[in-house]
Amino acid sequence: MPKKRSGNATIADVAREAGVGVMTASRVVNGGKYVSAETAARVRSAIAKLSYEPNEAARVLKGKSPRLIGLMVPNLADPFFSACAHGVQLMAATYGFRTLLFACEGNVDSEAEEIGMMKSRGVAGLLIVPSRVDSVDPLKELRERGIPIIMLDRTLPGLDAGEVMVENFEGAQKAVNHLVEHGHQRILCVGYDSQFNSIGQRVAGYERAMADAGLKAEVLVVDEKTSVARRVLQRLRSQPPVTALFTLNNVTTIQVLQTLQRENIQVPQEVAIIGFDDFELASLLAAPLTAVSQPAVALGRSGTQLLIDLIRSDAAEASKKSPRMLLPTELIIRRSCGCEPPPQRQD
Amino acid sequence: MPKKRSGNATIADVAREAGVGVMTASRVVNGGKYVSAETAARVRSAIAKLSYEPNEAARVLKGKSPRLIGLMVPNLADPFFSACAHGVQLMAATYGFRTLLFACEGNVDSEAEEIGMMKSRGVAGLLIVPSRVDSVDPLKELRERGIPIIMLDRTLPGLDAGEVMVENFEGAQKAVNHLVEHGHQRILCVGYDSQFNSIGQRVAGYERAMADAGLKAEVLVVDEKTSVARRVLQRLRSQPPVTALFTLNNVTTIQVLQTLQRENIQVPQEVAIIGFDDFELASLLAAPLTAVSQPAVALGRSGTQLLIDLIRSDAAEASKKSPRMLLPTELIIRRSCGCEPPPQRQD
DNA sequence: CCACGCATTGGTAATGATACCAATGCGGGC
DNA sequence: GCCCGCATTGGTATCATTACCAATGCGTGG
């Protein structure tokens, strides 16, 4: 059966073809320094001729950290996370790393389990957007084995790991300030899922902006998605009515917009809205959405950069470092906040 | 240094702890049959005590196919592909497989290269939404090594592999028929990228529907994205004007909608539009989009199911089978086609 | 009673790459 | 002339696991 062998040349085959020892061949493959130019050339041509590719499994077995990083996100359907994943891919590829992806997709219990898998599968490092605060224990185990971890977008307390966050506080503040400038008095902050500090920071930014304006903060953060709609409507119909909404993430924004559409409530005439987290279609919505844009791709790229740096540095020193990074947000003004369209044509 | 060893027990450690030979321990781990009940119990308790986990790298090196499948998609930012990936994740997880993801993200040259990586990395099978027709050669190599492949959404000709497609022809037909029923005479079919048969099938479905209605087909398929806008506008301003558009995919749909918005052209009053491929925000657009909905998640799940079946079946017989599957589409009627909103309130 | 089959068990080789160590050869400093 | 260091090269053990083969012991049919 020629199948099994064809193309699966080993380093020994390469060495034989080039007429050198296996170690010499190995040195050429790994860029080792003690090889003469001619020898290296001969080996390289043998590699090309046999289309040799090193066997990752053997390398890993021998103790080399694999050129593979793990990436765990809550959900690939959310454009924010898929953009992060995109960024991770891009940066990983430039370093020749591959990506082992896991999206728990709502099944939060599977996260801890999968973290366990990651370690037996042998990843050199892990990027994670945590779905659950309980995941901190299995992550600690990973850390104890010397596998570096970077958290993206959210932070788990008590975990010795790097993190890349966005300026949640400042972003929220900017958004709310903008609503205040439009003269809104009752601005409701809506979201669900307060487990994570990224949401907490946004709420804090909201509260600060409200306090600075001398307004009363009203935060509506619910656990179950289903009741958001009903409770927002209540506030819109209270006296005096809420005239502006600040939604804490993508999912909430869309949910609220759907509710408003269903109830035939005009945006921004009846209620203004600014969402945290921008998305591609925001400009095509019935009321083009003003949003706090997060640099999702940059988040993934920066995180990957940090992680690969950790992987490359000595394991001993890496275990002491926990790099932190903060990325800026931008307020993208469209029309849902009540602004006129940008200067394209004014009459 | 207790770190390196902690938790990394080998099968030899387990065997020693249990007082048996390594082979016996290995048989217990792999569910081998020739082990007495007491011995198995002793080994199992040793495994638990040492928290032993088999080393995947060594297993793969020894020739076992890993519980890992490769997934290659063109682009994670496209909700269609990320939904596919979601489906793959779900099904893979239920079989205990993990997913090695690669998204070439526009850098189509990297696809072939990455396919090469997949084989050295040792995946048990590959799911791919091809980005490039040239990828057929490296894929063939993979097939020759006995690694099963399933193509999703698109097919490469001349490759002995399974495939899961959607009913592109029928979906397009349904969409165009609907526009015809609204009385449109000039219906333009717009898209870019005609390399793949999924697009070809949609165009064919469009042409069939137009022919059946006795109308003249007008297909505008361009290579470069940039000129789409200009060329569509030309047609809209020709005499008699094009009054309806059928866009061949997600990306084109959005591009066209952006152009129409920029030019202040009303949908559906001035031009009706139906897109192939639905997306979450379609109902919140200024003109809620009528679209052909593809079962993206099901696509991923079915493909994964087929792939794992192939992996599990004997490699010899698997090399002969190329399963095929076709999934239905659904026309989701909203307003961009000119229909009134669904019976929610009529006055 | 012997041979044979069967269940059970363990030793050893092999998988592919690399670390470690040894060996070779050459040039220069003493 | 001798020895040391340096560049270069190769042999072999090792990583964790499993396939293959051998060995043991027990029971049973001829």
PDB file of C-alpha atoms in Angstrom, chain B residues 151-244:
ATOM      1  CA  MET B 151     -17.434  20.157   1.355  1.00  0.00           C
ATOM      2  CA  LEU B 152     -20.062  22.553   2.640  1.00  0.00           C
ATOM      3  CA  ASP B 153     -22.152  24.980   0.631  1.00  0.00           C
ATOM      4  CA  ARG B 154     -19.860  24.790  -2.415  1.00  0.00           C
ATOM      5  CA  THR B 155     -18.372  22.006  -4.429  1.00  0.00           C
ATOM      6  CA  LEU B 156     -15.015  21.657  -6.077  1.00  0.00           C
ATOM      7  CA  PRO B 157     -15.188  19.633  -9.248  1.00  0.00           C
ATOM      8  CA  GLY B 158     -13.093  16.521  -9.595  1.00  0.00           C
ATOM      9  CA  LEU B 159     -12.630  15.936  -5.907  1.00  0.00           C
ATOM     10  CA  ASP B 160     -13.657  12.627  -4.439  1.00  0.00           C
ATOM     11  CA  ALA B 161     -15.326  13.955  -1.324  1.00  0.00           C
ATOM     12  CA  GLY B 162     -18.695  14.226   0.320  1.00  0.00           C
ATOM     13  CA  GLU B 163     -20.796  17.337   0.100  1.00  0.00           C
ATOM     14  CA  VAL B 164     -23.677  19.102   1.793  1.00  0.00           C
ATOM     15  CA  MET B 165     -25.400  21.707  -0.306  1.00  0.00           C
ATOM     16  CA  VAL B 166     -28.563  23.760  -0.077  1.00  0.00           C
ATOM     17  CA  GLU B 167     -31.247  23.902  -2.726  1.00  0.00           C
ATOM     18  CA  ASN B 168     -29.791  26.902  -4.472  1.00  0.00           C
ATOM     19  CA  PHE B 169     -31.695  26.405  -7.675  1.00  0.00           C
ATOM     20  CA  GLU B 170     -35.072  25.997  -6.048  1.00  0.00           C
ATOM     21  CA  GLY B 171     -34.444  28.813  -3.584  1.00  0.00           C
ATOM     22  CA  ALA B 172     -33.578  31.264  -6.309  1.00  0.00           C
ATOM     23  CA  GLN B 173     -36.553  30.118  -8.337  1.00  0.00           C
ATOM     24  CA  LYS B 174     -38.917  30.730  -5.448  1.00  0.00           C
ATOM     25  CA  ALA B 175     -37.523  34.198  -4.867  1.00  0.00           C
ATOM     26  CA  VAL B 176     -37.735  35.251  -8.487  1.00  0.00           C
ATOM     27  CA  ASN B 177     -41.204  33.773  -8.889  1.00  0.00           C
ATOM     28  CA  HIS B 178     -42.296  35.894  -5.995  1.00  0.00           C
ATOM     29  CA  LEU B 179     -40.970  39.031  -7.664  1.00  0.00           C
ATOM     30  CA  VAL B 180     -42.699  38.028 -10.878  1.00  0.00           C
ATOM     31  CA  GLU B 181     -45.971  37.666  -9.022  1.00  0.00           C
ATOM     32  CA  HIS B 182     -45.577  41.245  -7.885  1.00  0.00           C
ATOM     33  CA  GLY B 183     -45.630  42.208 -11.560  1.00  0.00           C
ATOM     34  CA  HIS B 184     -41.985  43.072 -12.063  1.00  0.00           C
ATOM     35  CA  GLN B 185     -40.746  42.856 -15.620  1.00  0.00           C
ATOM     36  CA  ARG B 186     -37.100  43.755 -15.385  1.00  0.00           C
ATOM     37  CA  ILE B 187     -35.550  41.810 -12.550  1.00  0.00           C
ATOM     38  CA  LEU B 188     -31.797  42.102 -12.231  1.00  0.00           C
ATOM     39  CA  CYS B 189     -29.701  39.331 -10.760  1.00  0.00           C
ATOM     40  CA  VAL B 190     -26.683  40.772  -8.926  1.00  0.00           C
ATOM     41  CA  GLY B 191     -23.656  39.163  -7.389  1.00  0.00           C
ATOM     42  CA  TYR B 192     -19.940  38.807  -7.510  1.00  0.00           C
ATOM     43  CA  ASP B 193     -17.764  35.756  -7.534  1.00  0.00           C
ATOM     44  CA  SER B 194     -18.996  33.183  -9.995  1.00  0.00           C
ATOM     45  CA  GLN B 195     -16.292  30.625  -9.284  1.00  0.00           C
ATOM     46  CA  PHE B 196     -18.477  28.345  -7.293  1.00  0.00           C
ATOM     47  CA  ASN B 197     -21.359  26.195  -8.288  1.00  0.00           C
ATOM     48  CA  SER B 198     -23.585  27.406  -5.468  1.00  0.00           C
ATOM     49  CA  ILE B 199     -23.684  30.818  -7.127  1.00  0.00           C
ATOM     50  CA  GLY B 200     -24.052  29.156 -10.517  1.00  0.00           C
ATOM     51  CA  GLN B 201     -27.063  27.214  -9.300  1.00  0.00           C
ATOM     52  CA  ARG B 202     -28.683  30.355  -7.998  1.00  0.00           C
ATOM     53  CA  VAL B 203     -28.172  32.085 -11.295  1.00  0.00           C
ATOM     54  CA  ALA B 204     -29.613  29.045 -13.050  1.00  0.00           C
ATOM     55  CA  GLY B 205     -32.659  29.117 -10.782  1.00  0.00           C
ATOM     56  CA  TYR B 206     -33.096  32.791 -11.554  1.00  0.00           C
ATOM     57  CA  GLU B 207     -32.819  32.173 -15.284  1.00  0.00           C
ATOM     58  CA  ARG B 208     -35.303  29.340 -15.163  1.00  0.00           C
ATOM     59  CA  ALA B 209     -37.851  31.408 -13.300  1.00  0.00           C
ATOM     60  CA  MET B 210     -37.422  34.300 -15.711  1.00  0.00           C
ATOM     61  CA  ALA B 211     -37.752  32.011 -18.709  1.00  0.00           C
ATOM     62  CA  ASP B 212     -40.870  30.409 -17.252  1.00  0.00           C
ATOM     63  CA  ALA B 213     -42.372  33.872 -16.893  1.00  0.00           C
ATOM     64  CA  GLY B 214     -41.384  34.800 -20.411  1.00  0.00           C
ATOM     65  CA  LEU B 215     -39.028  37.498 -19.179  1.00  0.00           C
ATOM     66  CA  LYS B 216     -35.527  38.318 -20.235  1.00  0.00           C
ATOM     67  CA  ALA B 217     -32.808  37.353 -17.811  1.00  0.00           C
ATOM     68  CA  GLU B 218     -30.261  40.007 -16.853  1.00  0.00           C
ATOM     69  CA  VAL B 219     -27.346  38.809 -14.827  1.00  0.00           C
ATOM     70  CA  LEU B 220     -24.805  41.209 -13.380  1.00  0.00           C
ATOM     71  CA  VAL B 221     -21.994  39.206 -11.880  1.00  0.00           C
ATOM     72  CA  VAL B 222     -18.782  41.131 -11.365  1.00  0.00           C
ATOM     73  CA  ASP B 223     -15.413  40.184 -10.033  1.00  0.00           C
ATOM     74  CA  GLU B 224     -14.493  43.256  -8.090  1.00  0.00           C
ATOM     75  CA  LYS B 225     -16.815  44.329  -5.352  1.00  0.00           C
ATOM     76  CA  THR B 226     -16.222  47.996  -5.922  1.00  0.00           C
ATOM     77  CA  SER B 227     -18.003  48.378  -9.213  1.00  0.00           C
ATOM     78  CA  VAL B 228     -21.217  46.677  -8.112  1.00  0.00           C
ATOM     79  CA  ALA B 229     -22.789  49.887  -6.884  1.00  0.00           C
ATOM     80  CA  ARG B 230     -22.124  51.894 -10.009  1.00  0.00           C
ATOM     81  CA  ARG B 231     -23.329  49.210 -12.360  1.00  0.00           C
ATOM     82  CA  VAL B 232     -26.519  48.560 -10.464  1.00  0.00           C
ATOM     83  CA  LEU B 233     -27.338  52.242 -10.515  1.00  0.00           C
ATOM     84  CA  GLN B 234     -26.863  52.326 -14.276  1.00  0.00           C
ATOM     85  CA  ARG B 235     -29.505  49.663 -14.694  1.00  0.00           C
ATOM     86  CA  LEU B 236     -31.891  51.345 -12.324  1.00  0.00           C
ATOM     87  CA  ARG B 237     -31.696  54.481 -14.449  1.00  0.00           C
ATOM     88  CA  SER B 238     -31.980  52.774 -17.799  1.00  0.00           C
ATOM     89  CA  GLN B 239     -35.242  52.729 -19.751  1.00  0.00           C
ATOM     90  CA  PRO B 240     -37.404  50.931 -18.980  1.00  0.00           C
ATOM     91  CA  PRO B 241     -35.893  50.852 -15.489  1.00  0.00           C
ATOM     92  CA  VAL B 242     -35.048  47.740 -13.539  1.00  0.00           C
ATOM     93  CA  THR B 243     -37.685  47.542 -10.830  1.00  0.00           C
ATOM     94  CA  ALA B 244     -36.502  44.569  -8.830  1.00  0.00           C
TER      95      ALA B 244
END
